[in-house]
Coordinates of C-alpha atoms in Angstrom, one line a residue:
Chain E
M1 CA 56.0 32.4 -6.4
S2 CA 55.4 30.1 -3.7
S3 CA 51.6 31.7 -3.5
I4 CA 50.9 31.8 -7.1
F5 CA 51.8 27.8 -7.2
T6 CA 49.5 27.2 -3.9
G7 CA 46.5 28.5 -5.8
A8 CA 46.8 27.0 -8.7
I9 CA 47.3 23.7 -6.4
F10 CA 44.4 24.9 -4.7
K11 CA 41.9 25.4 -7.6
Q12 CA 43.2 21.9 -9.4
A13 CA 42.0 20.1 -6.3
G14 CA 39.0 22.3 -6.0
T15 CA 38.1 21.7 -9.5
R16 CA 39.1 17.7 -8.7
L17 CA 36.9 17.8 -5.9
V18 CA 33.4 19.0 -7.1
F19 CA 33.8 17.4 -10.6
G20 CA 34.5 14.0 -8.0
T21 CA 31.6 15.0 -6.0
L22 CA 29.5 15.8 -9.1
L23 CA 29.9 12.1 -10.5
L24 CA 29.1 10.6 -7.1
V25 CA 25.9 12.5 -7.2
L26 CA 25.2 11.7 -10.6
A27 CA 25.9 7.8 -9.6
G28 CA 23.7 7.9 -6.9
C29 CA 21.1 9.6 -9.0
S30 CA 21.2 7.1 -11.7
G31 CA 22.6 3.7 -10.2
T32 CA 21.1 0.4 -10.6
K33 CA 17.8 -0.1 -8.4
N34 CA 17.0 -3.6 -7.5
V35 CA 13.6 -4.4 -6.4
L36 CA 13.5 -7.4 -4.8
P37 CA 10.4 -7.8 -3.0
Q38 CA 10.0 -10.2 0.2
A39 CA 6.0 -12.0 0.1
N40 CA 4.0 -12.8 2.7
F41 CA 0.6 -14.0 1.1
P42 CA -1.9 -15.0 2.4
I43 CA -4.2 -18.4 2.0
P44 CA -7.2 -17.7 0.0
L45 CA -10.6 -18.1 2.0
V46 CA -12.4 -20.0 -0.8
D47 CA -14.7 -23.5 -0.9
K48 CA -11.6 -26.3 -1.9
T49 CA -12.1 -27.6 -5.6
P50 CA -11.9 -31.3 -4.8
I51 CA -9.0 -32.6 -7.2
T52 CA -5.4 -32.6 -6.9
M53 CA -3.9 -29.8 -8.5
G54 CA 0.0 -30.1 -9.9
I55 CA 1.8 -27.1 -10.3
H56 CA 4.4 -26.9 -12.7
L57 CA 6.7 -23.7 -12.0
D58 CA 9.2 -23.5 -14.6
P59 CA 12.7 -21.4 -14.0
A60 CA 11.6 -19.1 -16.3
L61 CA 9.3 -18.0 -13.5
R62 CA 10.7 -18.9 -10.8
E63 CA 14.0 -16.6 -11.9
Y64 CA 11.5 -14.1 -13.6
V65 CA 13.4 -10.5 -13.6
Y66 CA 12.4 -7.0 -14.8
T67 CA 14.9 -4.9 -16.3
E68 CA 14.0 -1.3 -17.8
T69 CA 16.0 1.9 -18.2
V70 CA 14.2 4.3 -16.6
G71 CA 15.4 7.9 -18.3
K72 CA 17.9 9.4 -16.2
K73 CA 17.0 7.0 -12.6
G74 CA 19.2 4.4 -14.1
E75 CA 18.3 0.7 -15.1
W76 CA 15.6 -1.0 -12.5
N77 CA 15.7 -4.9 -11.6
V78 CA 12.0 -6.4 -10.8
A79 CA 12.8 -9.4 -9.4
L80 CA 9.6 -11.2 -9.3
G81 CA 10.7 -14.7 -9.8
P82 CA 11.0 -15.6 -6.5
V83 CA 8.0 -14.4 -4.7
Q84 CA 6.1 -16.7 -7.2
V85 CA 7.1 -20.2 -5.8
E86 CA 5.0 -18.8 -2.1
L87 CA 2.5 -17.1 -4.4
F88 CA 1.8 -20.6 -6.3
N89 CA 1.9 -23.0 -3.3
N90 CA -0.2 -20.6 -1.1
L91 CA -3.2 -20.4 -4.1
A92 CA -2.7 -24.3 -4.3
Q93 CA -2.7 -24.6 -0.5
G94 CA -5.9 -22.4 -0.5
M95 CA -8.2 -23.6 -3.9
F96 CA -7.4 -27.6 -4.3
A97 CA -8.5 -30.5 -1.9
E98 CA -4.4 -31.3 -3.0
Y99 CA -1.6 -30.3 -4.4
T100 CA 1.8 -30.9 -5.6
V101 CA 4.4 -29.0 -6.8
V102 CA 5.5 -30.8 -10.6
E103 CA 9.1 -30.4 -11.5
G104 CA 10.1 -29.4 -15.2
D105 CA 11.6 -27.2 -18.0
A106 CA 9.6 -25.3 -20.3
E107 CA 8.9 -28.1 -22.8
P108 CA 5.6 -30.1 -22.8
I109 CA 4.5 -31.2 -19.7
G110 CA 3.4 -34.8 -20.9
S111 CA 1.6 -37.4 -18.3
V112 CA 1.7 -37.0 -14.8
E113 CA 1.1 -39.3 -12.3
G114 CA -0.5 -38.6 -9.1
V115 CA -2.6 -35.7 -9.7
D116 CA -6.0 -35.1 -11.6
A117 CA -4.8 -31.7 -13.5
V118 CA -1.6 -29.6 -13.6
L119 CA -1.5 -25.7 -13.9
R120 CA 1.7 -23.7 -15.5
P121 CA 1.4 -20.0 -15.0
S122 CA 4.2 -17.7 -16.6
I123 CA 4.5 -14.0 -16.8
A124 CA 3.8 -13.0 -20.0
E125 CA 5.0 -9.3 -19.7
L126 CA 5.4 -6.6 -16.6
Q127 CA 5.7 -3.1 -16.9
F128 CA 6.3 -0.1 -14.1
A129 CA 5.5 3.3 -13.3
L130 CA 7.0 5.7 -11.0
P131 CA 5.0 8.6 -9.8
E132 CA 7.4 11.1 -11.9
Q133 CA 6.6 9.5 -14.7
T134 CA 3.2 10.0 -14.5
R135 CA 2.5 13.0 -12.2
S136 CA 0.5 11.3 -9.7
N137 CA 0.9 10.0 -6.3
Y138 CA 1.3 6.2 -7.2
Y139 CA 3.6 4.0 -7.8
E140 CA 2.1 1.0 -10.4
V141 CA 2.9 -2.1 -11.4
W142 CA 1.0 -4.1 -13.9
I143 CA 1.6 -7.9 -14.7
R144 CA 0.0 -9.7 -16.9
Y145 CA 0.0 -13.5 -16.2
N146 CA -0.8 -16.6 -18.3
F147 CA -1.7 -19.7 -17.4
Q148 CA -2.5 -23.1 -18.9
L149 CA -3.8 -26.1 -17.6
F150 CA -3.2 -29.5 -18.5
D151 CA -5.0 -32.8 -17.8
A152 CA -2.9 -35.9 -16.4
N153 CA -2.5 -36.7 -19.6
G154 CA -0.9 -33.6 -20.8
T155 CA -3.6 -32.4 -22.7
L156 CA -4.4 -28.7 -22.9
I157 CA -7.4 -27.9 -21.1
S158 CA -7.7 -23.9 -21.4
E159 CA -4.9 -21.2 -22.0
W160 CA -6.1 -17.8 -20.3
P161 CA -4.3 -14.5 -19.7
L162 CA -4.6 -12.9 -16.7
P163 CA -3.9 -9.2 -16.1
A164 CA -3.8 -8.2 -12.8
Y165 CA -2.8 -4.1 -11.1
G166 CA -0.8 -3.3 -8.0
K167 CA -0.1 0.7 -6.7
A168 CA 0.8 1.7 -4.0
N169 CA 1.0 5.8 -2.4
K170 CA 4.0 7.1 -2.8
N171 CA 3.2 9.1 0.7
D172 CA 3.3 6.2 2.3
F173 CA 6.8 4.9 1.3
G174 CA 10.1 6.6 2.1
N175 CA 12.0 5.3 -1.2
S176 CA 11.0 4.5 -4.3
N177 CA 12.4 0.9 -4.0
R178 CA 10.3 0.1 -1.4
G179 CA 7.0 2.0 -3.2
V180 CA 8.0 -0.3 -6.5
E181 CA 8.3 -3.5 -4.4
A182 CA 4.6 -2.8 -2.3
A183 CA 3.2 -2.0 -5.9
A184 CA 4.5 -5.0 -7.3
L185 CA 3.2 -7.1 -4.2
A186 CA -0.4 -5.8 -4.5
A187 CA -0.3 -7.0 -8.0
C188 CA 0.7 -10.3 -7.2
R189 CA -2.3 -10.1 -4.6
D190 CA -4.5 -9.0 -7.0
A191 CA -3.7 -12.4 -9.3
M192 CA -3.9 -14.5 -6.5
A193 CA -7.1 -12.8 -5.7
F194 CA -8.5 -12.8 -9.4
F195 CA -7.7 -16.7 -9.9
A196 CA -8.8 -18.0 -6.7
I197 CA -12.6 -16.2 -7.4
N198 CA -12.3 -17.0 -10.7
F199 CA -10.5 -19.9 -11.4
D200 CA -13.9 -22.1 -12.1
R201 CA -15.7 -19.4 -14.3
D202 CA -13.4 -20.5 -16.8
P203 CA -15.8 -22.1 -19.8
A204 CA -13.2 -24.9 -20.7
V205 CA -12.3 -25.3 -16.8
K206 CA -16.0 -25.2 -15.9
Q207 CA -17.1 -27.7 -18.5
W208 CA -13.7 -29.9 -17.5
L209 CA -15.0 -29.9 -13.6
D210 CA -18.5 -30.7 -15.0
M211 CA -16.9 -33.8 -16.9
R212 CA -15.4 -35.4 -13.7
G213 CA -18.3 -34.8 -11.8
T214 CA -16.9 -32.0 -9.7
P215 CA -19.3 -29.3 -8.6
D216 CA -18.5 -25.9 -8.8
T217 CA -16.9 -23.8 -5.7
Chain B
M1 CA 36.0 39.2 26.5
S2 CA 32.8 39.1 28.7
T3 CA 31.2 41.2 27.1
H4 CA 31.3 38.7 23.8
T5 CA 31.0 35.7 26.2
D6 CA 28.2 37.1 27.7
I7 CA 26.9 37.7 23.8
Y8 CA 27.6 34.7 22.5
R9 CA 25.8 32.7 25.8
S10 CA 22.2 35.2 25.9
R11 CA 22.5 33.8 21.6
V12 CA 22.5 30.1 23.0
R13 CA 19.7 30.9 24.7
W14 CA 17.8 32.4 22.5
V15 CA 17.8 29.5 20.1
L16 CA 17.9 26.8 22.4
A17 CA 14.4 28.6 23.7
L18 CA 13.1 29.3 20.3
G19 CA 14.0 25.4 19.8
L20 CA 11.9 24.4 22.9
W21 CA 9.1 26.6 22.2
T22 CA 9.0 25.3 18.4
L23 CA 9.0 21.5 19.6
F24 CA 6.6 21.7 22.6
G25 CA 4.4 24.8 21.8
A26 CA 4.3 26.6 18.2
T27 CA 1.8 24.6 15.7
G28 CA -0.4 26.0 13.5
C29 CA -4.1 26.6 14.0
V30 CA -6.4 24.3 12.7
T31 CA -10.3 23.9 12.0
A32 CA -12.0 21.2 12.3
T33 CA -15.3 19.7 11.4
V34 CA -17.1 16.6 12.4
Q35 CA -20.3 15.4 11.1
E36 CA -22.4 12.3 11.5
I37 CA -25.3 10.7 10.3
R38 CA -27.2 7.7 11.7
Q39 CA -29.5 5.2 10.0
S40 CA -29.7 2.7 13.0
A41 CA -28.8 1.9 16.5
T42 CA -25.2 0.6 17.7
S43 CA -23.6 -1.3 20.0
M44 CA -20.9 -3.3 20.9
A45 CA -20.5 -6.3 23.4
D46 CA -17.9 -7.9 24.5
G47 CA -15.9 -9.8 22.1
D48 CA -17.2 -7.4 19.2
A49 CA -14.7 -6.3 17.3
I50 CA -14.6 -3.4 14.4
V51 CA -12.0 -2.8 11.3
V52 CA -11.1 0.1 9.9
L53 CA -10.5 0.1 6.0
G54 CA -9.3 2.3 3.4
R55 CA -11.1 3.0 0.1
R56 CA -8.7 1.6 -3.0
N57 CA -11.4 -0.2 -4.8
R58 CA -11.1 0.4 -8.7
P59 CA -11.3 2.2 -11.1
S60 CA -10.9 5.1 -8.7
T61 CA -7.3 7.1 -8.8
T62 CA -7.6 8.2 -5.6
Q63 CA -6.6 5.7 -2.3
T64 CA -6.7 6.8 1.1
E65 CA -3.7 6.8 2.7
L66 CA -2.3 4.1 4.5
D67 CA -1.0 6.0 7.9
F68 CA -4.4 7.6 8.4
V69 CA -6.4 4.8 8.2
D70 CA -4.1 3.5 10.9
C71 CA -4.4 6.4 12.9
V72 CA -8.2 6.3 13.0
S73 CA -7.3 2.6 14.1
R74 CA -4.8 3.4 16.7
N75 CA -6.8 6.3 17.9
M76 CA -10.3 4.1 18.4
S77 CA -8.3 1.1 20.3
G78 CA -6.7 3.8 23.3
G79 CA -7.9 6.0 25.2
S80 CA -11.9 6.7 26.4
N81 CA -13.9 3.9 25.5
S82 CA -11.6 2.2 23.4
V83 CA -13.1 -0.1 21.1
A84 CA -11.2 -3.6 19.7
V85 CA -10.6 -3.1 16.5
I86 CA -8.7 -5.6 14.0
S87 CA -6.4 -4.2 12.0
E88 CA -6.8 -3.4 8.0
Q89 CA -3.7 -5.5 7.0
D90 CA -4.6 -8.4 9.7
F91 CA -8.4 -8.0 8.3
M92 CA -7.9 -8.2 4.9
D93 CA -5.1 -11.4 4.9
A94 CA -7.8 -13.6 7.2
L95 CA -10.8 -12.4 4.6
F96 CA -8.0 -13.2 1.7
P97 CA -9.2 -12.6 -1.2
W98 CA -13.2 -11.0 -0.5
F99 CA -11.5 -7.8 0.5
E100 CA -8.9 -6.9 -1.9
P101 CA -9.1 -3.5 -4.4
R102 CA -10.4 -6.0 -6.8
T103 CA -12.7 -7.6 -4.9
A104 CA -14.1 -5.2 -2.4
P105 CA -17.9 -5.0 -1.4
L106 CA -18.6 -1.6 -3.0
A107 CA -21.5 -1.0 -1.0
S108 CA -23.3 -2.4 1.9
G109 CA -26.4 -4.1 0.3
E110 CA -23.3 -6.6 -1.7
L111 CA -22.6 -7.7 1.6
P112 CA -25.6 -10.4 2.4
A113 CA -23.9 -12.2 -1.3
L114 CA -20.8 -11.9 0.0
L115 CA -21.7 -14.0 3.5
Q116 CA -23.0 -17.1 1.1
E117 CA -19.6 -17.9 1.4
T118 CA -19.4 -20.4 3.9
A119 CA -16.2 -20.0 5.0
L120 CA -16.5 -16.1 5.0
A121 CA -19.1 -16.7 7.2
E122 CA -17.5 -18.8 9.9
R123 CA -13.9 -16.4 9.6
I124 CA -15.9 -13.5 10.1
S125 CA -17.7 -14.9 13.3
Q126 CA -14.6 -16.3 14.4
I127 CA -12.8 -12.7 14.1
G128 CA -16.2 -11.1 16.2
L129 CA -16.2 -8.5 13.2
K130 CA -19.4 -6.6 14.5
Y131 CA -18.8 -3.1 11.9
L132 CA -16.5 -2.5 9.0
V133 CA -15.7 1.0 8.8
W134 CA -15.0 2.1 5.1
V135 CA -12.9 5.5 5.4
E136 CA -12.1 7.7 1.9
G137 CA -10.4 11.1 1.4
N138 CA -7.7 12.3 1.7
T139 CA -5.5 15.5 2.5
R140 CA -4.0 17.7 -0.1
R141 CA -2.3 21.0 -0.1
I142 CA -3.8 23.1 -1.8
S143 CA -1.8 26.3 -1.9
Q144 CA 1.3 27.8 -0.7
G145 CA 3.7 30.6 -1.3
G146 CA 6.6 32.4 -0.2
S147 CA 10.4 31.8 -0.6
L148 CA 13.2 30.6 2.2
S149 CA 16.8 30.9 1.7
C150 CA 19.4 29.2 3.6
T151 CA 23.1 30.3 3.6
A152 CA 26.6 28.8 5.2
T153 CA 29.8 30.7 5.2
P154 CA 33.2 30.2 7.4
G155 CA 31.2 33.1 9.9
G156 CA 28.1 31.2 10.2
A157 CA 24.7 30.1 8.8
G158 CA 22.0 31.2 8.9
C159 CA 17.8 31.1 6.9
F160 CA 16.0 34.1 5.5
G161 CA 12.2 34.3 4.2
F162 CA 8.6 33.2 4.7
L163 CA 7.3 29.9 3.8
S164 CA 3.4 29.5 4.3
W165 CA 0.7 26.3 3.0
E166 CA -2.3 25.5 3.8
N167 CA -3.7 21.7 4.1
D168 CA -7.3 20.8 3.6
S169 CA -8.5 17.2 4.8
S170 CA -11.1 15.8 4.0
Y171 CA -12.5 12.1 4.7
E172 CA -15.7 10.0 5.1
A173 CA -16.5 7.4 7.1
S174 CA -19.5 4.3 6.5
I175 CA -20.1 2.2 8.9
W176 CA -21.7 -1.2 7.8
D177 CA -23.1 -3.5 9.9
A178 CA -21.1 -7.0 9.2
H179 CA -24.2 -9.1 10.0
S180 CA -27.4 -7.8 8.4
G181 CA -25.3 -5.9 6.0
R182 CA -26.6 -2.7 6.2
T183 CA -25.0 0.9 6.2
V184 CA -25.6 1.7 9.7
G185 CA -24.6 5.2 9.4
R186 CA -21.7 8.0 8.3
V187 CA -19.2 9.9 10.1
S188 CA -17.0 12.6 7.9
S189 CA -14.3 14.6 9.1
E190 CA -13.1 18.1 7.3
A191 CA -9.9 19.6 8.8
A192 CA -8.2 22.6 7.5
G193 CA -5.1 24.9 8.2
T194 CA -2.3 26.7 7.6
S195 CA 1.3 26.2 8.2
Y196 CA 4.2 28.6 8.8
V197 CA 7.7 28.9 8.9
P198 CA 9.1 32.2 9.3
A199 CA 12.9 32.3 9.3
V200 CA 15.2 35.4 10.2
V201 CA 18.6 33.5 11.3
V202 CA 17.1 30.6 12.4
P203 CA 13.9 29.2 11.0
I204 CA 10.6 28.6 12.9
P205 CA 8.3 26.2 11.9
I206 CA 4.8 26.5 12.9
I207 CA 3.0 23.6 11.6
A208 CA -0.7 23.1 11.5
R209 CA -1.7 19.4 12.0
V210 CA -4.3 19.0 9.9
Q211 CA -4.4 15.2 9.2
A212 CA -4.0 14.8 12.7
S213 CA -7.0 16.6 13.8
A214 CA -8.8 15.1 11.2
C215 CA -7.8 11.6 12.5
S216 CA -8.5 12.2 16.0
G217 CA -11.9 14.0 15.6
L218 CA -12.7 10.9 13.3
A219 CA -11.3 8.5 15.3
D220 CA -13.2 9.9 18.6
Q221 CA -16.7 10.1 16.3
L222 CA -16.7 6.6 15.3
K223 CA -16.4 5.2 18.9
S224 CA -19.1 7.2 20.3
F225 CA -21.1 6.2 17.2
V226 CA -20.2 3.0 17.1
Q227 CA -21.5 2.9 21.0
N228 CA -24.3 4.5 20.4
E229 CA -23.5 7.5 22.5
G230 CA -25.8 10.1 21.2

């Protein structure tokens, strides 16, 4: 009897051990993944536009987090907002003779003193893909920025989208968090590069600069 | 008792010997080929530097492995006849945004137009850049076979089976003169090898270091190429 009783206990304990282990494994597989890119963006090496630019970074941009549930991989949170501050500070430092960060919320800008124009970027959309989803070797991130340029009186000069793309080879990164992070930072650099080279090629921006007598860079 | 102890000690020595052999001696065979095409004379003076960049322009879906580019850079900056090498990341940051995947020149003929950018030309002069080396290619697993199974019991553990796989590395480096904006030559490196893992209780990996062989071959040839050593 005692041996049967002992056997039943072992059997029950063994079942619990297996189920608990299985839960732990599943929790590890389907847990939340938080991607928190740490940036070190370079300053663009371009001829500076001789204007004083105000950079308006509203809370929606600075606190941007993209959340997606990826099948059995669980929930992914890509916190891209915090790196936008360094991104646009470095971008402005390289592109404009002078710049300043303009505080404020998402309401219309209004007139701003001490600047020639105000640039307001925003992230309209973000998508990412894992190698398992695309059957490739790459983590990929797509970001669609939207830019608005206002003159010092708050009048809209131009508005344009900027799609950016970044990818990272899975063989270069030890885990999926780091892979997505690398792809996200690559997409941010892509956006910076395209903006730095093409800012004054937007027709409305070019016309505004010409009216100011500002030479194209 | 002493017989069992002797048998146990013998087995331990055997496993240790196999482990040391695996660690230091058991590498698979690799067949490697390096070729060079020279279009202009080259030379490196004191203060000159080169940069090795991996091709990752769009819309190509491939991307040269970061660790391969890093391997070539390290090998070129070390050993005999070493040259001054600027790291890929430092170069891309210093010349941002001109060598990003979206903006990098696709052909050497685009360099002169790029060098019209005053700030860019000054920065290239500051860092002493003489040659850009663009590396494209990758290492692929082209076949694999066999199976390996391992078991663990209270009485012991072991693996049985046989695995093999073949890797193929193919890379080509284009060397651009940073001042004239011309292609001065090309160096290609190909390597192939088969790795094996036979297992009779203990798996014995015999790894063919294909990518490493391609890297060292390419780096050595590039070193002699940029210093015009035939």
